[in-house]
Amino acid sequence: SAVISQKPSRDICQRGTSLTIQCQVDSQVTMMFWYRQQPGQSLTLIATANQGSEATYESGFVIDKFPISRPNLTFSTLTVSNMSPEDSSIYLCSVERSLGGNTIYFGEGSWLTVV
Amino acid sequence: EDKVVQSPLSLVVHEGDTVTLNCSYEVTNFRSLLWYKQEKKAPTFLFMLTSSGIEKKSGRLSSILDKKELFSILNITATQTGDSAVYLCAVRTGTASKLTFGTGTRLQVTL
């Protein structure tokens, strides 16, 4: 498996502010992914974070709202910008590990509540 | 658009019962199907299936994939209260390893 640490674990944010979530992996990985899980919903892919290039965003997600950094092969950040109550979600970092057949593992998640 | 459908949406069983959770999919460029257990925040990996007809087993949990009929099942035998969780099915497609998730099945095991 993979050890994936996320910070913060939980936060309450004011409307209009921005928050950066950090994801640290215990070893180098090529691909890192950011997912969102809104209350009562399943997981939706926001973007794929590639080291050395810009993130690839899924339909409905834009870089201005969710800027992503990937400075090296073990770390990534996701910023949720200009937050509104609709951004209240769990944000999850995930990685693909080639050991055991290219399985995808998830971090512990960051639970954001926007008030 | 890729689509993953899980059934039932929720299920309440008594401890010791056997349950079967279903996952059907319609996707392009299928690579694999994954099952996860989500209790609080992080989905915990259970199985990855790539070939039809080969059962994956871990303790009381098992899963199998049918690529012709485009579905998978997850079986849990002799259920325990600790099995209470949301079980997520996800399909990986394409070269970018994107996962498309179903809505999940919420399982509650009562004494």
CSV table of C-alpha atoms in Angstrom, one decimal:
chain,number,residue,atom,x,y,z
A,1,SER,CA,0.0,0.0,0.0
A,2,ALA,CA,1.0,3.7,0.1
A,3,VAL,CA,1.2,6.1,3.0
A,4,ILE,CA,-0.5,9.3,1.9
A,5,SER,CA,-0.7,12.1,4.4
A,6,GLN,CA,-3.0,15.1,3.9
A,7,LYS,CA,-3.1,18.4,5.7
A,8,PRO,CA,-5.3,19.8,7.0
A,9,SER,CA,-7.5,16.9,8.1
A,10,ARG,CA,-10.4,19.2,8.7
A,11,ASP,CA,-11.1,23.0,8.6
A,12,ILE,CA,-13.9,25.5,8.7
A,13,CYS,CA,-13.4,28.3,6.3
A,14,GLN,CA,-15.0,31.6,5.7
A,15,ARG,CA,-16.8,32.3,2.5
A,16,GLY,CA,-14.6,34.1,-0.1
A,17,THR,CA,-11.3,32.8,1.3
A,18,SER,CA,-8.9,30.3,-0.2
A,19,LEU,CA,-7.4,27.2,1.4
A,20,THR,CA,-4.5,25.0,0.3
A,21,ILE,CA,-4.5,21.3,1.0
A,22,GLN,CA,-1.2,19.4,1.1
A,23,CYS,CA,-0.6,15.8,0.1
A,24,GLN,CA,2.6,14.0,1.0
A,25,VAL,CA,3.4,10.5,-0.2
A,26,ASP,CA,6.0,8.1,1.4
A,27,SER,CA,7.7,7.4,-1.9
A,28,GLN,CA,8.0,8.8,-5.4
A,29,VAL,CA,4.9,8.4,-7.6
A,30,THR,CA,4.4,9.4,-11.2
A,31,MET,CA,0.7,10.3,-11.0
A,32,MET,CA,-1.2,12.0,-8.3
A,33,PHE,CA,-4.9,12.7,-8.4
A,34,TRP,CA,-7.3,15.1,-6.6
A,35,TYR,CA,-10.9,14.0,-5.9
A,36,ARG,CA,-13.8,15.7,-4.3
A,37,GLN,CA,-16.6,14.1,-2.4
A,38,GLN,CA,-19.6,16.3,-1.7
A,39,PRO,CA,-21.9,15.4,1.2
A,40,GLY,CA,-23.8,12.2,0.4
A,41,GLN,CA,-22.2,11.9,-3.0
A,42,SER,CA,-19.5,9.7,-4.5
A,43,LEU,CA,-16.1,10.7,-5.5
A,44,THR,CA,-15.4,12.9,-8.5
A,45,LEU,CA,-12.0,13.5,-10.1
A,46,ILE,CA,-11.0,17.1,-10.1
A,47,ALA,CA,-7.6,16.8,-11.8
A,48,THR,CA,-4.5,14.8,-12.4
A,49,ALA,CA,-1.3,16.4,-11.1
A,50,ASN,CA,1.8,15.6,-13.2
A,51,GLN,CA,5.3,16.5,-12.0
A,52,GLY,CA,6.9,19.1,-14.3
A,53,SER,CA,3.8,20.0,-16.2
A,54,GLU,CA,0.4,21.7,-15.6
A,55,ALA,CA,-2.4,19.7,-14.1
A,56,THR,CA,-5.0,18.1,-16.3
A,57,TYR,CA,-8.5,19.2,-15.2
A,58,GLU,CA,-11.7,17.2,-15.7
A,59,SER,CA,-14.8,18.8,-17.2
A,60,GLY,CA,-16.4,21.2,-14.8
A,61,PHE,CA,-13.2,22.0,-12.9
A,62,VAL,CA,-10.9,24.9,-13.8
A,63,ILE,CA,-7.4,26.0,-12.8
A,64,ASP,CA,-8.5,29.4,-11.5
A,65,LYS,CA,-10.8,27.7,-9.0
A,66,PHE,CA,-8.6,24.7,-8.1
A,67,PRO,CA,-5.0,25.6,-8.8
A,68,ILE,CA,-2.7,22.6,-8.3
A,69,SER,CA,1.1,22.4,-7.7
A,70,ARG,CA,3.3,19.3,-8.1
A,71,PRO,CA,6.8,20.4,-7.3
A,72,ASN,CA,8.3,16.9,-7.0
A,73,LEU,CA,7.4,13.2,-7.1
A,74,THR,CA,6.2,13.0,-3.5
A,75,PHE,CA,4.2,16.1,-2.9
A,76,SER,CA,1.2,18.1,-4.3
A,77,THR,CA,-1.1,20.8,-3.2
A,78,LEU,CA,-4.6,21.7,-4.2
A,79,THR,CA,-6.0,25.2,-3.5
A,80,VAL,CA,-9.7,25.8,-3.3
A,81,SER,CA,-10.1,29.4,-4.2
A,82,ASN,CA,-12.8,32.0,-3.3
A,83,MET,CA,-14.7,29.4,-1.4
A,84,SER,CA,-18.5,29.2,-1.2
A,85,PRO,CA,-20.7,26.8,0.8
A,86,GLU,CA,-21.0,24.6,-2.3
A,87,ASP,CA,-17.3,23.9,-1.9
A,88,SER,CA,-17.9,22.1,1.4
A,89,SER,CA,-16.6,18.6,0.7
A,90,ILE,CA,-14.0,16.1,1.5
A,91,TYR,CA,-11.0,16.5,-0.8
A,92,LEU,CA,-9.0,13.4,-1.4
A,93,CYS,CA,-5.5,12.9,-2.8
A,94,SER,CA,-4.7,9.6,-4.5
A,95,VAL,CA,-1.8,8.0,-6.1
A,96,GLU,CA,-1.1,5.1,-8.4
A,97,ARG,CA,1.4,2.5,-7.2
A,98,SER,CA,2.9,0.0,-9.6
A,99,LEU,CA,3.6,-2.6,-6.9
A,100,GLY,CA,0.7,-5.1,-6.8
A,101,GLY,CA,-0.7,-4.2,-10.2
A,102,ASN,CA,-1.1,-0.4,-10.5
A,103,THR,CA,-3.5,0.0,-7.7
A,104,ILE,CA,-4.8,3.4,-6.7
A,105,TYR,CA,-4.7,4.4,-3.0
A,106,PHE,CA,-6.3,7.3,-1.2
A,107,GLY,CA,-5.1,9.7,1.4
A,108,GLU,CA,-7.1,10.3,4.6
A,109,GLY,CA,-9.0,13.2,3.1
A,110,SER,CA,-9.4,16.9,4.1
A,111,TRP,CA,-12.9,17.8,5.3
A,112,LEU,CA,-13.7,21.4,4.5
A,113,THR,CA,-16.8,23.2,5.7
A,114,VAL,CA,-17.4,26.7,4.2
A,115,VAL,CA,-19.6,29.0,6.3
B,1,GLU,CA,-19.9,9.6,-20.8
B,2,ASP,CA,-18.6,6.8,-18.5
B,3,LYS,CA,-21.1,5.4,-16.1
B,4,VAL,CA,-20.9,3.2,-13.1
B,5,VAL,CA,-24.1,2.1,-11.3
B,6,GLN,CA,-24.2,0.3,-7.9
B,7,SER,CA,-27.1,-1.5,-6.3
B,8,PRO,CA,-28.6,-1.6,-3.9
B,9,LEU,CA,-28.1,2.0,-2.7
B,10,SER,CA,-28.4,0.8,0.9
B,11,LEU,CA,-28.8,-2.4,2.8
B,12,VAL,CA,-29.4,-3.4,6.4
B,13,VAL,CA,-28.6,-7.0,7.4
B,14,HIS,CA,-28.1,-9.0,10.6
B,15,GLU,CA,-24.7,-10.1,11.8
B,16,GLY,CA,-23.9,-13.4,10.2
B,17,ASP,CA,-25.8,-12.8,7.0
B,18,THR,CA,-24.2,-13.0,3.6
B,19,VAL,CA,-24.5,-10.0,1.3
B,20,THR,CA,-23.9,-9.4,-2.4
B,21,LEU,CA,-23.2,-5.9,-3.7
B,22,ASN,CA,-23.6,-5.2,-7.4
B,23,CYS,CA,-21.7,-2.9,-9.8
B,24,SER,CA,-22.4,-2.4,-13.5
B,25,TYR,CA,-20.6,-0.1,-15.9
B,26,GLU,CA,-20.6,1.4,-19.3
B,27,VAL,CA,-17.3,2.9,-20.1
B,28,THR,CA,-14.9,3.4,-23.0
B,29,ASN,CA,-11.4,2.0,-22.8
B,30,PHE,CA,-11.8,-0.2,-19.7
B,31,ARG,CA,-8.7,-1.1,-17.8
B,32,SER,CA,-9.8,-2.4,-14.4
B,33,LEU,CA,-12.5,-2.4,-11.8
B,34,LEU,CA,-11.7,-1.5,-8.2
B,35,TRP,CA,-13.7,-2.0,-4.9
B,36,TYR,CA,-13.2,0.3,-1.9
B,37,LYS,CA,-14.6,0.4,1.6
B,38,GLN,CA,-15.3,3.9,3.0
B,39,GLU,CA,-16.0,4.1,6.7
B,40,LYS,CA,-15.2,7.8,7.6
B,41,LYS,CA,-13.1,9.6,5.0
B,42,ALA,CA,-10.5,7.7,3.1
B,43,PRO,CA,-11.6,4.9,0.8
B,44,THR,CA,-9.7,1.7,1.7
B,45,PHE,CA,-8.6,-0.5,-1.2
B,46,LEU,CA,-10.2,-3.9,-1.3
B,47,PHE,CA,-9.8,-5.5,-4.7
B,48,MET,CA,-8.7,-4.7,-8.2
B,49,LEU,CA,-10.1,-6.9,-11.0
B,50,THR,CA,-8.9,-6.9,-14.6
B,51,SER,CA,-9.9,-10.4,-15.9
B,52,SER,CA,-13.3,-12.0,-16.2
B,53,GLY,CA,-14.1,-15.0,-14.1
B,54,ILE,CA,-11.2,-14.9,-11.7
B,55,GLU,CA,-12.4,-14.6,-8.2
B,56,LYS,CA,-10.4,-12.4,-5.8
B,57,LYS,CA,-10.7,-13.3,-2.2
B,58,SER,CA,-9.6,-11.8,1.1
B,59,GLY,CA,-11.0,-13.4,4.3
B,60,ARG,CA,-14.8,-13.1,4.2
B,61,LEU,CA,-14.8,-10.8,1.2
B,62,SER,CA,-14.6,-11.9,-2.4
B,63,SER,CA,-15.2,-10.3,-5.8
B,64,ILE,CA,-15.5,-11.3,-9.4
B,65,LEU,CA,-15.7,-9.5,-12.7
B,66,ASP,CA,-17.8,-10.3,-15.9
B,67,LYS,CA,-16.4,-8.2,-18.7
B,68,LYS,CA,-18.9,-9.6,-21.2
B,69,GLU,CA,-21.9,-8.5,-19.2
B,70,LEU,CA,-20.1,-5.5,-17.8
B,71,PHE,CA,-20.6,-6.0,-14.1
B,72,SER,CA,-18.9,-7.1,-10.9
B,73,ILE,CA,-20.1,-8.4,-7.5
B,74,LEU,CA,-18.7,-8.1,-4.1
B,75,ASN,CA,-19.7,-10.8,-1.6
B,76,ILE,CA,-19.3,-10.6,2.1
B,77,THR,CA,-20.0,-13.7,4.1
B,78,ALA,CA,-20.7,-14.0,7.9
B,79,THR,CA,-21.1,-10.2,8.1
B,80,GLN,CA,-19.9,-8.4,11.3
B,81,THR,CA,-20.8,-5.0,12.6
B,82,GLY,CA,-17.3,-3.9,11.5
B,83,ASP,CA,-18.4,-4.4,7.9
B,84,SER,CA,-20.8,-1.5,8.2
B,85,ALA,CA,-19.5,1.1,5.7
B,86,VAL,CA,-20.1,2.5,2.2
B,87,TYR,CA,-18.7,0.2,-0.5
B,88,LEU,CA,-17.5,2.0,-3.6
B,89,CYS,CA,-17.0,0.5,-7.0
B,90,ALA,CA,-14.8,2.4,-9.4
B,91,VAL,CA,-13.7,1.7,-13.0
B,92,ARG,CA,-10.4,2.8,-14.3
B,93,THR,CA,-10.3,3.8,-18.0
B,94,GLY,CA,-7.7,5.1,-20.5
B,95,THR,CA,-4.1,5.7,-20.1
B,96,ALA,CA,-4.4,8.4,-17.5
B,97,SER,CA,-5.7,6.1,-14.8
B,98,LYS,CA,-8.9,8.1,-14.3
B,99,LEU,CA,-11.4,6.4,-11.9
B,100,THR,CA,-15.1,6.8,-12.4
B,101,PHE,CA,-17.0,6.0,-9.2
B,102,GLY,CA,-20.4,4.6,-8.6
B,103,THR,CA,-22.7,6.2,-5.9
B,104,GLY,CA,-21.8,3.5,-3.4
B,105,THR,CA,-23.8,1.0,-1.4
B,106,ARG,CA,-24.3,1.8,2.2
B,107,LEU,CA,-24.2,-1.4,4.3
B,108,GLN,CA,-25.4,-1.5,7.9
B,109,VAL,CA,-24.8,-4.7,9.9
B,110,THR,CA,-26.9,-4.9,13.0
B,111,LEU,CA,-26.6,-7.2,16.0
